[in-house]
Amino acid sequence: MDNQQPESILKVTDLCVQYGTFKAVKEVSFDVRQGEIFGLLGPNGAGKTSTLSAIEGLIKYQSGSVTVDGHNAKEKPLYARAAMGVQLQSTSFQPELKVSEILQLFAGIYGVKLTNERLSAILKDISLEDSASKRFGQLSGGQQQRVSLVISTIHNPRLVLLDEPTTGLDPQSRRQLWERIEAIRERGHAVVLTTHSMEEAESVCDRIGIIDHGKVITIDTPQALIEKHKNDPQVIAVSRKGRVTLEDVFIALTGKTVRA
Amino acid sequence: MHKNLKIMETIIPKTSTVLGALLKADFTTLWRNRRAVVMVFLVPIVILISWKDLVAKMGGPFALSNSLTYGLIAIGLMGYTNSIARDRDKGIFQRLRVAPAPNWTIMMSRIFVQLAMIALITTAIFIVGYDYDKITLTPTGYAVTYLTAIIGGAVYLALGQVIVGLIKNPETVNSTSRLVYFSFVIIGLFGGMGLLGKQIGQMTQWSPYGTVKTILAAGMTPGSWTMDTTNALLATLGYTLVFAIIGIKNFKWNTK
């Protein structure tokens, strides 16, 4: 049996992001491996989106390094971006464009040749074969998320970044999206997922990094985190219904105070 | 953990492919917004038609250049500015920027679309000018006007860039660009004709409105090009440069 660890697709080392004098991300380090779903959790304003934005190249980071599939994001930003697929927090495409046109636009931007057959296959895969000529704004939230997710993998990237992909979805759409995210993992992509849903993190993620006040507090598998903290007095104090969950561990580690 | 590893090798798409995809999407967006495009065309066309009687007195190039200047102002201040402000607010730029598309290609595609609009409005004004006022130019006059229209249009695109560079809120961008647009229309209509006094007339002549109108009019009859026209051309290029620097320097890709 091969015990070798899968290759690291994303390496974040001592990442620091600062807005003026405010340090949003302080020496954050983690790595994400091939075929792994890594959950980045944290309360509002903890530094999750800043960390993701730095990886995506949307904001400049002051120090540290981000390497995507071996490409340093600062030195080779286009290579790093080409190696990743991104689903941003708010799905944002030109509302005038039809679903098929949006897929063609992003295929072109990622240098993927999209034949009509391939386009039909993609639309069928996301159960939108009848909505090809619908404008993006006419789709339901769940359908928009499916389009957004399929665009993030249209070029078969090594790394897929999903920023709160299930926010606002009904339970059926959420479950379906989980299955799609797991299918992305099965195809060998490395996935980084941010979410506020502990249920989602526990169900979908292979490993979790909890970030607060710009720092990574802990990284482990959901089960290992629960196991490690289940007897902590703070965890027991916040647990409900006599069973320790990932949410109890999260609340105990990040505090009960509601963040802005 | 993973069954199938058909991951592609990292490919950087050709700039021409990226630009082609962006242009196709931007032109499609423009086509689907054709009602807004008609509104941009409306004011200059109405002015041109209503000035039928002035053509005999002031000359065809006067009417065409005034009308075209309003069209160029509308494209730069209303078309370009509002589309950039909306797409920035909706996060459309951010979605494009996380792809391997250099930032300049995103903006270049938008500017290409506006240049096409400039060519379109120039053609429309030539057609309406001929149809309603029987204004004709020499072939050189037509050719030079397309060139001066692009140079003149660049001033208003750059001025639009200043507005989106300094203002983030799309509603405020919309109201500011309308305010500036109507200020230009009023100053152009009354100041340019000397109805607001000699001093205002002089200022109007050397404002971005006046210099563009001057080069457009001279472009239509290249034989009438003078030293003043060359100065107006230099002033136009100067305005473009200054506005572009301010607009680009202050521009943010997102509203947060």
Short mmCIF file of C-alpha atoms in Angstrom, two decimals:
data_model
loop_
_atom_site.label_atom_id
_atom_site.label_comp_id
_atom_site.label_asym_id
_atom_site.label_seq_id
_atom_site.Cartn_x
_atom_site.Cartn_y
_atom_site.Cartn_z
CA MET A 1 0.00 0.00 0.00
CA ASP A 2 1.21 3.44 -0.88
CA ASN A 3 1.33 5.58 2.26
CA GLN A 4 2.73 8.62 0.52
CA GLN A 5 0.85 11.87 1.32
CA PRO A 6 -0.95 13.36 -1.66
CA GLU A 7 0.79 16.30 -3.28
CA SER A 8 0.11 19.79 -1.83
CA ILE A 9 -1.71 21.84 -4.45
CA LEU A 10 -2.04 25.00 -2.37
CA LYS A 11 0.60 26.16 0.07
CA VAL A 12 -0.03 29.27 2.13
CA THR A 13 2.93 30.26 4.28
CA ASP A 14 3.02 33.05 6.88
CA LEU A 15 0.49 35.09 4.91
CA CYS A 16 -0.07 38.65 6.17
CA VAL A 17 -2.75 40.98 4.79
CA GLN A 18 -3.09 44.51 6.06
CA TYR A 19 -5.64 47.24 5.25
CA GLY A 20 -4.05 50.53 6.34
CA THR A 21 -3.06 49.86 9.92
CA PHE A 22 -5.54 46.99 10.39
CA LYS A 23 -3.96 43.54 10.19
CA ALA A 24 -6.69 41.30 8.72
CA VAL A 25 -4.53 38.19 8.25
CA LYS A 26 -1.60 37.45 10.53
CA GLU A 27 0.96 34.83 9.49
CA VAL A 28 -1.61 32.32 8.28
CA SER A 29 -0.17 29.01 7.07
CA PHE A 30 -1.89 25.91 5.73
CA ASP A 31 -1.74 23.58 2.79
CA VAL A 32 -4.36 21.78 0.77
CA ARG A 33 -3.69 18.44 -0.86
CA GLN A 34 -4.83 16.80 -4.02
CA GLY A 35 -8.23 15.14 -3.64
CA GLU A 36 -8.97 16.95 -0.39
CA ILE A 37 -11.74 19.32 0.68
CA PHE A 38 -10.29 21.82 3.11
CA GLY A 39 -12.76 23.93 5.07
CA LEU A 40 -11.77 27.41 6.18
CA LEU A 41 -14.05 28.39 9.03
CA GLY A 42 -14.27 31.50 11.13
CA PRO A 43 -16.71 34.08 12.45
CA ASN A 44 -17.52 37.21 10.43
CA GLY A 45 -14.43 39.38 10.00
CA ALA A 46 -12.08 36.59 11.07
CA GLY A 47 -9.97 36.91 7.92
CA LYS A 48 -11.38 34.09 5.76
CA THR A 49 -12.34 36.21 2.76
CA SER A 50 -9.12 38.24 3.01
CA THR A 51 -7.14 34.99 2.99
CA LEU A 52 -9.09 33.70 -0.02
CA SER A 53 -8.82 37.05 -1.82
CA ALA A 54 -5.04 37.00 -1.35
CA ILE A 55 -4.89 33.47 -2.80
CA GLU A 56 -7.12 34.52 -5.71
CA GLY A 57 -4.91 37.54 -6.42
CA LEU A 58 -7.68 40.05 -5.75
CA ILE A 59 -5.75 41.78 -2.98
CA LYS A 60 -2.06 42.30 -2.41
CA TYR A 61 -0.54 40.64 0.62
CA GLN A 62 2.21 42.31 2.59
CA SER A 63 4.29 39.23 3.38
CA GLY A 64 4.32 35.47 3.25
CA SER A 65 3.79 33.33 0.19
CA VAL A 66 1.03 31.61 -1.75
CA THR A 67 1.91 28.77 -4.08
CA VAL A 68 -0.68 27.19 -6.35
CA ASP A 69 0.35 23.99 -8.12
CA GLY A 70 3.98 25.05 -7.71
CA HIS A 71 3.42 28.57 -9.08
CA ASN A 72 4.20 31.45 -6.74
CA ALA A 73 1.13 33.72 -6.86
CA LYS A 74 3.23 36.88 -6.64
CA GLU A 75 5.84 35.92 -9.21
CA LYS A 76 3.58 34.09 -11.67
CA PRO A 77 0.07 35.42 -11.00
CA LEU A 78 -1.40 34.32 -14.33
CA TYR A 79 -0.12 30.75 -13.89
CA ALA A 80 -1.44 30.64 -10.33
CA ARG A 81 -4.84 31.92 -11.48
CA ALA A 82 -4.93 29.51 -14.40
CA ALA A 83 -4.33 26.63 -11.98
CA MET A 84 -7.32 27.55 -9.83
CA GLY A 85 -11.05 27.78 -10.31
CA VAL A 86 -12.99 30.21 -8.18
CA GLN A 87 -16.55 30.60 -7.03
CA LEU A 88 -16.90 33.97 -5.37
CA GLN A 89 -19.28 34.70 -2.49
CA SER A 90 -21.74 36.53 -4.73
CA THR A 91 -22.32 34.94 -8.12
CA SER A 92 -21.64 37.75 -10.51
CA PHE A 93 -22.06 37.55 -14.25
CA GLN A 94 -23.44 40.02 -16.76
CA PRO A 95 -27.21 39.72 -16.28
CA GLU A 96 -27.77 40.32 -20.02
CA LEU A 97 -25.85 37.16 -20.97
CA LYS A 98 -27.49 33.79 -21.42
CA VAL A 99 -26.24 30.76 -19.50
CA SER A 100 -24.60 29.30 -22.64
CA GLU A 101 -22.91 32.64 -23.38
CA ILE A 102 -21.51 32.87 -19.86
CA LEU A 103 -20.08 29.36 -20.19
CA GLN A 104 -18.54 30.30 -23.56
CA LEU A 105 -17.10 33.51 -22.13
CA PHE A 106 -15.31 31.73 -19.30
CA ALA A 107 -14.23 28.84 -21.51
CA GLY A 108 -12.59 31.46 -23.73
CA ILE A 109 -10.95 33.25 -20.83
CA TYR A 110 -9.52 29.97 -19.53
CA GLY A 111 -8.45 28.92 -23.04
CA VAL A 112 -10.81 25.94 -23.20
CA LYS A 113 -12.34 25.01 -26.54
CA LEU A 114 -16.04 24.52 -25.94
CA THR A 115 -17.80 22.63 -28.70
CA ASN A 116 -21.60 22.59 -28.87
CA GLU A 117 -21.54 18.94 -27.76
CA ARG A 118 -19.38 19.76 -24.75
CA LEU A 119 -21.60 22.72 -23.91
CA SER A 120 -24.69 20.52 -24.05
CA ALA A 121 -22.97 17.91 -21.88
CA ILE A 122 -22.09 20.53 -19.25
CA LEU A 123 -25.62 21.90 -19.22
CA LYS A 124 -27.03 18.38 -18.93
CA ASP A 125 -24.64 17.62 -16.08
CA ILE A 126 -25.97 20.58 -14.10
CA SER A 127 -29.57 19.80 -15.14
CA LEU A 128 -29.89 23.05 -17.05
CA GLU A 129 -30.16 21.69 -20.59
CA ASP A 130 -33.48 23.50 -21.01
CA SER A 131 -32.13 26.76 -19.62
CA ALA A 132 -29.25 27.38 -22.04
CA SER A 133 -31.01 30.38 -23.53
CA LYS A 134 -32.18 31.78 -20.21
CA ARG A 135 -30.42 34.83 -18.90
CA PHE A 136 -28.42 34.30 -15.71
CA GLY A 137 -30.70 36.64 -13.76
CA GLN A 138 -33.71 34.45 -14.59
CA LEU A 139 -32.26 31.39 -12.83
CA SER A 140 -33.08 30.38 -9.26
CA GLY A 141 -30.42 30.70 -6.55
CA GLY A 142 -29.63 26.98 -6.74
CA GLN A 143 -29.35 27.05 -10.53
CA GLN A 144 -27.08 30.11 -10.38
CA GLN A 145 -24.83 28.33 -7.89
CA ARG A 146 -24.63 25.29 -10.18
CA VAL A 147 -23.61 27.47 -13.12
CA SER A 148 -21.07 29.25 -10.95
CA LEU A 149 -19.66 25.94 -9.69
CA VAL A 150 -19.36 24.42 -13.15
CA ILE A 151 -17.56 27.56 -14.37
CA SER A 152 -15.07 27.22 -11.55
CA THR A 153 -14.10 23.78 -12.90
CA ILE A 154 -14.54 24.42 -16.64
CA HIS A 155 -10.75 24.34 -17.18
CA ASN A 156 -10.13 21.34 -14.89
CA PRO A 157 -8.00 23.31 -12.42
CA ARG A 158 -5.86 21.66 -9.76
CA LEU A 159 -7.37 23.90 -7.08
CA VAL A 160 -11.00 24.97 -6.62
CA LEU A 161 -11.85 27.81 -4.22
CA LEU A 162 -15.46 28.01 -3.07
CA ASP A 163 -16.46 31.00 -0.97
CA GLU A 164 -19.66 30.18 0.94
CA PRO A 165 -21.18 28.31 -2.00
CA THR A 166 -24.35 27.12 -0.25
CA THR A 167 -25.42 30.37 1.40
CA GLY A 168 -29.11 31.02 0.80
CA LEU A 169 -29.87 27.62 -0.70
CA ASP A 170 -32.74 25.36 0.36
CA PRO A 171 -31.79 21.99 1.93
CA GLN A 172 -32.32 20.09 -1.34
CA SER A 173 -30.13 22.43 -3.36
CA ARG A 174 -27.54 22.43 -0.59
CA ARG A 175 -27.35 18.63 -0.49
CA GLN A 176 -27.08 18.52 -4.26
CA LEU A 177 -24.25 21.07 -4.19
CA TRP A 178 -22.43 19.03 -1.53
CA GLU A 179 -22.58 16.04 -3.86
CA ARG A 180 -21.18 18.14 -6.68
CA ILE A 181 -18.35 19.40 -4.45
CA GLU A 182 -17.57 15.81 -3.41
CA ALA A 183 -17.57 14.81 -7.07
CA ILE A 184 -14.99 17.55 -7.71
CA ARG A 185 -12.83 15.99 -4.98
CA GLU A 186 -13.32 12.54 -6.49
CA ARG A 187 -11.93 13.83 -9.76
CA GLY A 188 -8.73 14.72 -7.91
CA HIS A 189 -9.10 18.47 -7.48
CA ALA A 190 -8.05 20.12 -4.24
CA VAL A 191 -10.94 22.15 -2.83
CA VAL A 192 -10.93 25.04 -0.36
CA LEU A 193 -14.36 25.79 1.01
CA THR A 194 -15.41 28.58 3.33
CA THR A 195 -18.70 28.23 5.13
CA HIS A 196 -20.61 29.34 8.20
CA SER A 197 -22.43 26.02 8.31
CA MET A 198 -20.74 23.64 10.74
CA GLU A 199 -23.04 20.88 9.48
CA GLU A 200 -21.65 21.46 6.00
CA ALA A 201 -18.05 21.52 7.22
CA GLU A 202 -18.56 18.32 9.20
CA SER A 203 -20.28 16.55 6.31
CA VAL A 204 -18.13 17.63 3.41
CA CYS A 205 -14.66 18.67 4.59
CA ASP A 206 -11.75 16.28 5.05
CA ARG A 207 -9.83 18.82 7.11
CA ILE A 208 -10.78 22.09 8.70
CA GLY A 209 -8.83 25.21 9.56
CA ILE A 210 -10.45 27.54 12.08
CA ILE A 211 -9.36 31.13 11.71
CA ASP A 212 -10.10 34.00 14.08
CA HIS A 213 -8.75 37.51 14.47
CA GLY A 214 -6.61 36.85 11.40
CA LYS A 215 -4.86 33.81 12.86
CA VAL A 216 -5.27 30.09 12.33
CA ILE A 217 -6.32 28.61 15.68
CA THR A 218 -6.36 24.97 14.70
CA ILE A 219 -6.24 22.61 11.72
CA ASP A 220 -7.48 19.04 11.82
CA THR A 221 -10.16 16.66 10.60
CA PRO A 222 -13.68 17.43 11.90
CA GLN A 223 -13.77 14.18 13.87
CA ALA A 224 -10.31 14.76 15.38
CA LEU A 225 -11.30 18.30 16.40
CA ILE A 226 -14.41 17.05 18.18
CA GLU A 227 -12.46 14.22 19.78
CA LYS A 228 -9.67 16.56 20.91
CA HIS A 229 -11.95 19.15 22.48
CA LYS A 230 -14.98 17.16 23.62
CA ASN A 231 -13.91 17.20 27.27
CA ASP A 232 -12.90 20.87 27.37
CA PRO A 233 -15.04 22.68 29.99
CA GLN A 234 -15.80 25.53 27.51
CA VAL A 235 -16.99 23.04 24.90
CA ILE A 236 -19.20 21.22 27.39
CA ALA A 237 -20.57 24.57 28.59
CA VAL A 238 -21.73 25.55 25.11
CA SER A 239 -22.88 22.10 23.96
CA ARG A 240 -26.57 21.44 23.56
CA LYS A 241 -28.68 18.28 23.70
CA GLY A 242 -25.86 16.41 25.48
CA ARG A 243 -23.76 15.79 22.36
CA VAL A 244 -20.61 17.67 21.36
CA THR A 245 -20.70 18.87 17.77
CA LEU A 246 -18.25 20.72 15.58
CA GLU A 247 -20.27 23.87 16.18
CA ASP A 248 -19.73 23.52 19.95
CA VAL A 249 -15.98 23.22 19.39
CA PHE A 250 -16.06 26.20 17.02
CA ILE A 251 -18.01 28.38 19.50
CA ALA A 252 -15.72 27.38 22.34
CA LEU A 253 -12.61 28.21 20.31
CA THR A 254 -13.82 31.50 18.81
CA GLY A 255 -16.06 32.77 21.63
CA LYS A 256 -19.79 33.40 21.97
CA THR A 257 -19.63 37.09 21.07
CA VAL A 258 -21.54 37.99 17.92
CA ARG A 259 -19.22 39.63 15.36
CA ALA A 260 -20.23 42.54 13.16
CA MET B 1 -9.52 9.28 -2.08
CA HIS B 2 -9.68 10.23 -5.75
CA LYS B 3 -10.53 7.83 -8.51
CA ASN B 4 -9.77 9.78 -11.61
CA LEU B 5 -7.04 12.32 -12.12
CA LYS B 6 -7.81 13.91 -15.45
CA ILE B 7 -6.54 17.28 -14.32
CA MET B 8 -5.31 19.48 -17.09
CA GLU B 9 -1.86 20.92 -17.22
CA THR B 10 -1.85 24.65 -16.36
CA ILE B 11 -2.42 26.54 -19.57
CA ILE B 12 -2.19 30.30 -19.97
CA PRO B 13 -4.64 31.20 -22.72
CA LYS B 14 -3.46 33.45 -25.54
CA THR B 15 -4.22 37.12 -24.97
CA SER B 16 -6.06 37.21 -28.32
CA THR B 17 -8.32 34.33 -27.16
CA VAL B 18 -9.08 36.09 -23.88
CA LEU B 19 -9.72 39.41 -25.60
CA GLY B 20 -11.91 37.69 -28.19
CA ALA B 21 -14.07 36.07 -25.50
CA LEU B 22 -14.38 39.35 -23.59
CA LEU B 23 -15.25 41.32 -26.72
CA LYS B 24 -17.93 38.84 -27.73
CA ALA B 25 -19.52 39.08 -24.27
CA ASP B 26 -19.24 42.87 -24.13
CA PHE B 27 -20.74 43.35 -27.59
CA THR B 28 -23.57 40.95 -26.72
CA THR B 29 -24.22 42.93 -23.53
CA LEU B 30 -24.27 46.15 -25.56
CA TRP B 31 -26.67 44.62 -28.11
CA ARG B 32 -29.04 43.47 -25.36
CA ASN B 33 -28.94 47.03 -23.94
CA ARG B 34 -29.89 48.59 -27.28
CA ARG B 35 -32.69 50.62 -25.69
CA ALA B 36 -30.06 52.45 -23.61
CA VAL B 37 -27.94 52.84 -26.76
CA VAL B 38 -30.89 54.47 -28.55
CA MET B 39 -31.18 56.96 -25.66
CA VAL B 40 -27.49 57.84 -26.09
CA PHE B 41 -28.14 58.49 -29.81
CA LEU B 42 -31.36 60.40 -29.28
CA VAL B 43 -30.10 63.83 -28.09
CA PRO B 44 -27.49 64.39 -30.86
CA ILE B 45 -29.89 63.20 -33.57
CA VAL B 46 -32.72 65.43 -32.27
CA ILE B 47 -30.33 68.40 -32.14
CA LEU B 48 -29.16 67.74 -35.69
CA ILE B 49 -32.71 67.49 -37.01
CA SER B 50 -33.89 70.58 -35.13
CA TRP B 51 -30.95 72.64 -36.43
CA LYS B 52 -32.02 72.23 -40.05
CA ASP B 53 -32.49 75.98 -40.41
CA LEU B 54 -29.07 76.74 -38.89
CA VAL B 55 -27.25 74.62 -41.45
CA ALA B 56 -27.61 77.22 -44.21
CA LYS B 57 -26.43 79.98 -41.89
CA MET B 58 -23.64 78.25 -39.92
CA GLY B 59 -22.65 75.50 -42.33
CA GLY B 60 -22.99 71.71 -42.34
CA PRO B 61 -19.78 71.01 -40.39
CA PHE B 62 -21.02 73.31 -37.57
CA ALA B 63 -24.22 71.30 -37.14
CA LEU B 64 -22.54 67.92 -37.56
CA SER B 65 -19.66 68.70 -35.18
CA ASN B 66 -21.98 70.03 -32.46
CA SER B 67 -24.29 67.07 -32.76
CA LEU B 68 -21.41 64.58 -32.82
CA THR B 69 -19.81 66.21 -29.77
CA TYR B 70 -23.03 65.59 -27.78
CA GLY B 71 -23.01 62.00 -28.97
CA LEU B 72 -19.41 61.50 -27.87
CA ILE B 73 -20.15 63.07 -24.48
CA ALA B 74 -23.13 60.74 -24.03
CA ILE B 75 -21.07 57.65 -24.91
CA GLY B 76 -18.25 58.54 -22.53
CA LEU B 77 -20.26 59.89 -19.65
CA MET B 78 -23.41 57.79 -19.75
CA GLY B 79 -22.61 54.58 -21.65
CA TYR B 80 -19.10 53.78 -20.50
CA THR B 81 -19.27 55.25 -17.00
CA ASN B 82 -22.53 53.62 -16.00
CA SER B 83 -21.62 50.21 -17.38
CA ILE B 84 -18.31 50.24 -15.49
CA ALA B 85 -19.99 51.42 -12.26
CA ARG B 86 -22.71 48.73 -12.49
CA ASP B 87 -20.36 45.86 -13.27
CA ARG B 88 -17.97 46.90 -10.54
CA ASP B 89 -20.80 47.07 -8.03
CA LYS B 90 -22.13 43.63 -9.06
CA GLY B 91 -18.67 42.07 -8.69
CA ILE B 92 -18.48 41.17 -12.40
CA PHE B 93 -14.96 42.54 -12.65
CA GLN B 94 -13.83 40.56 -9.62
CA ARG B 95 -15.11 37.35 -11.23
CA LEU B 96 -13.15 38.14 -14.38
CA ARG B 97 -10.04 39.11 -12.42
CA VAL B 98 -9.74 35.74 -10.70
CA ALA B 99 -9.37 34.18 -14.14
CA PRO B 100 -6.04 34.29 -15.98
CA ALA B 101 -7.09 37.43 -17.86
CA PRO B 102 -4.73 40.37 -17.44
CA ASN B 103 -6.58 43.37 -16.02
CA TRP B 104 -5.82 45.49 -19.07
CA THR B 105 -7.69 43.04 -21.34
CA ILE B 106 -10.88 43.54 -19.30
CA MET B 107 -10.69 47.32 -19.73
CA MET B 108 -9.44 47.16 -23.31
CA SER B 109 -12.48 45.12 -24.30
CA ARG B 110 -14.78 47.74 -22.72
CA ILE B 111 -12.94 50.54 -24.53
CA PHE B 112 -13.12 48.69 -27.88
CA VAL B 113 -16.88 48.46 -27.47
CA GLN B 114 -17.08 52.20 -26.84
CA LEU B 115 -14.86 52.90 -29.88
CA ALA B 116 -17.30 50.87 -31.96
CA MET B 117 -20.09 52.99 -30.50
CA ILE B 118 -18.19 56.13 -31.53
CA ALA B 119 -17.88 54.81 -35.09
CA LEU B 120 -21.58 53.93 -35.04
CA ILE B 121 -22.76 57.32 -33.82
CA THR B 122 -20.47 59.10 -36.30
CA THR B 123 -22.02 57.05 -39.10
CA ALA B 124 -25.55 57.68 -37.79
CA ILE B 125 -24.91 61.44 -37.69
CA PHE B 126 -23.52 61.41 -41.23
CA ILE B 127 -26.62 59.54 -42.42
CA VAL B 128 -29.11 61.78 -40.58
CA GLY B 129 -27.14 64.90 -41.64
CA TYR B 130 -27.38 63.82 -45.26
CA ASP B 131 -30.97 62.63 -45.05
CA TYR B 132 -32.48 65.62 -43.24
CA ASP B 133 -30.08 68.49 -43.94
CA LYS B 134 -28.42 67.33 -47.18
CA ILE B 135 -24.97 67.79 -45.59
CA THR B 136 -22.19 66.09 -47.52
CA LEU B 137 -18.44 66.01 -46.92
CA THR B 138 -15.50 65.05 -49.11
CA PRO B 139 -14.23 61.46 -48.75
CA THR B 140 -11.21 62.87 -46.86
CA GLY B 141 -13.60 64.82 -44.63
CA TYR B 142 -15.49 61.63 -43.74
CA ALA B 143 -12.26 59.72 -43.09
CA VAL B 144 -10.66 62.45 -40.96
CA THR B 145 -13.90 62.86 -38.97
CA TYR B 146 -13.82 59.19 -37.93
CA LEU B 147 -10.29 59.79 -36.66
CA THR B 148 -11.09 63.06 -34.85
CA ALA B 149 -14.25 61.45 -33.41
CA ILE B 150 -12.11 58.74 -31.84
CA ILE B 151 -9.65 61.32 -30.50
CA GLY B 152 -12.54 63.45 -29.22
CA GLY B 153 -14.40 60.45 -27.82
CA ALA B 154 -11.28 59.50 -25.85
CA VAL B 155 -11.57 62.74 -23.81
CA TYR B 156 -15.06 61.84 -22.62
CA LEU B 157 -14.13 58.19 -21.97
CA ALA B 158 -11.24 59.49 -19.85
CA LEU B 159 -13.58 61.96 -18.11
CA GLY B 160 -15.96 59.05 -17.46
CA GLN B 161 -12.98 57.17 -16.01
CA VAL B 162 -12.39 60.10 -13.63
CA ILE B 163 -16.00 59.81 -12.42
CA VAL B 164 -15.78 56.03 -11.78
CA GLY B 165 -12.33 56.53 -10.32
CA LEU B 166 -13.44 59.10 -7.78
CA ILE B 167 -16.96 57.81 -7.04
CA LYS B 168 -17.75 54.24 -6.05
CA ASN B 169 -21.50 54.19 -5.58
CA PRO B 170 -23.20 53.37 -8.92
CA GLU B 171 -26.21 55.57 -8.17
CA THR B 172 -23.95 58.54 -7.45
CA VAL B 173 -21.92 57.76 -10.57
CA ASN B 174 -25.16 57.75 -12.59
CA SER B 175 -26.39 61.08 -11.23
CA THR B 176 -22.96 62.73 -11.49
CA SER B 177 -22.45 61.62 -15.09
CA ARG B 178 -25.93 62.92 -16.03
CA LEU B 179 -25.21 66.22 -14.31
CA VAL B 180 -21.89 66.61 -16.12
CA TYR B 181 -23.53 65.54 -19.41
CA PHE B 182 -26.32 68.11 -19.17
CA SER B 183 -23.83 70.80 -18.06
CA PHE B 184 -21.88 70.12 -21.26
CA VAL B 185 -25.08 70.23 -23.34
CA ILE B 186 -26.18 73.56 -21.83
CA ILE B 187 -22.75 75.18 -21.93
CA GLY B 188 -22.26 73.89 -25.48
CA LEU B 189 -25.66 75.14 -26.68
CA PHE B 190 -25.54 78.57 -25.11
CA GLY B 191 -21.89 79.23 -24.28
CA GLY B 192 -20.59 77.98 -27.61
CA MET B 193 -22.92 80.33 -29.47
CA GLY B 194 -21.86 83.29 -27.34
CA LEU B 195 -25.24 83.61 -25.64
CA LEU B 196 -23.64 83.57 -22.17
CA GLY B 197 -21.17 86.37 -22.85
CA LYS B 198 -17.80 86.61 -24.54
CA GLN B 199 -15.80 85.31 -21.58
CA ILE B 200 -17.95 82.20 -21.17
CA GLY B 201 -17.80 81.75 -24.94
CA GLN B 202 -13.99 81.83 -24.81
CA MET B 203 -13.92 79.39 -21.91
CA THR B 204 -16.33 77.07 -23.73
CA GLN B 205 -14.13 77.15 -26.80
CA TRP B 206 -11.15 75.85 -24.81
CA SER B 207 -13.13 73.48 -22.61
CA PRO B 208 -13.18 69.73 -23.45
CA TYR B 209 -16.47 70.48 -25.22
CA GLY B 210 -15.06 73.28 -27.36
CA THR B 211 -11.74 71.69 -28.33
CA VAL B 212 -13.47 68.49 -29.44
CA LYS B 213 -16.05 70.46 -31.44
CA THR B 214 -13.22 72.45 -33.06
CA ILE B 215 -11.24 69.41 -34.18
CA LEU B 216 -14.40 67.66 -35.39
CA ALA B 217 -15.47 70.66 -37.47
CA ALA B 218 -11.97 71.10 -38.91
CA GLY B 219 -11.75 67.36 -39.58
CA MET B 220 -14.89 67.57 -41.70
CA THR B 221 -13.30 70.21 -43.93
CA PRO B 222 -9.58 69.44 -43.66
CA GLY B 223 -8.78 72.50 -45.82
CA SER B 224 -9.94 74.75 -42.96
CA TRP B 225 -7.40 73.33 -40.47
CA THR B 226 -5.57 76.26 -38.77
CA MET B 227 -3.06 76.79 -35.97
CA ASP B 228 -6.00 77.18 -33.59
CA THR B 229 -7.22 73.73 -34.63
CA THR B 230 -3.80 72.25 -33.92
CA ASN B 231 -3.87 73.93 -30.49
CA ALA B 232 -7.35 72.52 -29.92
CA LEU B 233 -6.06 69.06 -30.89
CA LEU B 234 -3.16 69.40 -28.44
CA ALA B 235 -5.53 70.60 -25.72
CA THR B 236 -7.81 67.60 -26.43
CA LEU B 237 -4.89 65.19 -26.11
CA GLY B 238 -3.78 66.99 -22.93
CA TYR B 239 -7.25 66.72 -21.38
CA THR B 240 -7.35 63.02 -22.29
CA LEU B 241 -3.98 62.38 -20.69
CA VAL B 242 -4.77 64.25 -17.47
CA PHE B 243 -8.25 62.70 -17.10
CA ALA B 244 -6.92 59.22 -17.88
CA ILE B 245 -4.14 59.51 -15.29
CA ILE B 246 -6.55 60.72 -12.58
CA GLY B 247 -9.19 58.14 -13.54
CA ILE B 248 -6.87 55.15 -13.73
CA LYS B 249 -4.89 56.11 -10.63
CA ASN B 250 -8.01 56.35 -8.48
CA PHE B 251 -9.90 53.42 -9.99
CA LYS B 252 -10.76 50.50 -7.71
CA TRP B 253 -11.99 47.20 -9.11
CA ASN B 254 -14.52 46.71 -6.34
CA THR B 255 -16.73 48.97 -4.30
CA LYS B 256 -15.76 47.56 -0.87
#
